[in-house]
GROMACS .gro file of C-alpha atoms in nm:
model
   62
    1MET     CA    1  -7.924 -12.926  16.032
    2THR     CA    2  -8.207 -13.029  16.260
    3GLY     CA    3  -8.533 -12.864  16.166
    4TRP     CA    4  -8.904 -12.910  16.114
    5CYS     CA    5  -9.037 -13.070  15.795
    6SER     CA    6  -9.355 -12.887  15.701
    7TRP     CA    7  -9.470 -13.171  15.473
    8HIS     CA    8  -9.468 -13.466  15.714
    9ARG     CA    9  -9.499 -13.229  16.013
   10GLY     CA   10  -9.215 -13.374  16.213
   11VAL     CA   11  -8.854 -13.327  16.317
   12ALA     CA   12  -8.595 -13.387  16.045
   13THR     CA   13  -8.221 -13.402  16.104
   14ASP     CA   14  -8.137 -13.293  15.749
   15ALA     CA   15  -8.416 -13.049  15.653
   16VAL     CA   16  -8.351 -12.802  15.370
   17ALA     CA   17  -8.531 -12.477  15.280
   18VAL     CA   18  -8.767 -12.529  14.985
   19ARG     CA   19  -8.997 -12.223  14.996
   20LEU     CA   20  -9.006 -11.866  15.124
   21ILE     CA   21  -9.324 -11.725  15.273
   22ASP     CA   22  -9.351 -11.356  15.188
   23ARG     CA   23  -9.398 -11.103  15.465
   24THR     CA   24  -9.525 -10.749  15.432
   25SER     CA   25  -9.195 -10.618  15.569
   26GLY     CA   26  -8.855 -10.777  15.608
   27PRO     CA   27  -8.719 -11.095  15.455
   28GLY     CA   28  -8.938 -11.397  15.384
   29ARG     CA   29  -8.960 -11.690  15.626
   30PRO     CA   30  -8.815 -12.018  15.494
   31VAL     CA   31  -9.019 -12.341  15.495
   32TYR     CA   32  -8.823 -12.665  15.533
   33ALA     CA   33  -8.862 -13.022  15.407
   34CYS     CA   34  -8.666 -13.342  15.465
   35PRO     CA   35  -8.500 -13.523  15.170
   36THR     CA   36  -8.769 -13.795  15.170
   37CYS     CA   37  -9.048 -13.537  15.137
   38CYS     CA   38  -8.846 -13.348  14.874
   39ARG     CA   39  -8.838 -13.663  14.659
   40ARG     CA   40  -9.199 -13.760  14.729
   41HIS     CA   41  -9.340 -13.412  14.655
   42HIS     CA   42  -9.087 -13.309  14.387
   43LEU     CA   43  -8.952 -13.018  14.593
   44THR     CA   44  -8.627 -12.842  14.505
   45PRO     CA   45  -8.409 -12.676  14.771
   46ILE     CA   46  -8.399 -12.298  14.741
   47SER     CA   47  -8.022 -12.294  14.684
   48ARG     CA   48  -8.072 -12.490  14.360
   49THR     CA   49  -8.346 -12.259  14.229
   50ALA     CA   50  -8.192 -11.923  14.320
   51ALA     CA   51  -8.140 -11.687  14.028
   52ALA     CA   52  -7.789 -11.600  13.917
   53PRO     CA   53  -7.653 -11.264  14.036
   54ALA     CA   54  -7.712 -10.980  13.791
   55GLY     CA   55  -7.349 -10.981  13.680
   56GLN     CA   56  -7.378 -11.344  13.568
   57LEU     CA   57  -7.696 -11.314  13.362
   58GLN     CA   58  -7.651 -11.369  12.991
   59ARG     CA   59  -7.819 -11.116  12.768
   60ARG     CA   60  -7.946 -11.197  12.423
   61HIS     CA   61  -7.883 -10.947  12.150
   62PRO     CA   62  -8.111 -10.932  11.844
   0.00000   0.00000   0.00000
C-alpha cells in the first residue's frame, strides 16, 4: 500500500497504520509509518496491538 510515512515525512510503498488520532466525532484518523521507521522508532502496527473481541477475552475467577 502506497502511503505517507509520518516519521520520515515521505512517500512509502509499504506504509502501515501505527497510531489513531482521536476526533471529537467519528472514527479516528490513522497515522502511517514505513517498516524502516517502525524498526527505528519501535512502532507496532495497529493490527498487532488491537484488543481481542469481547467474546475472546479470558476472565479470571478468584
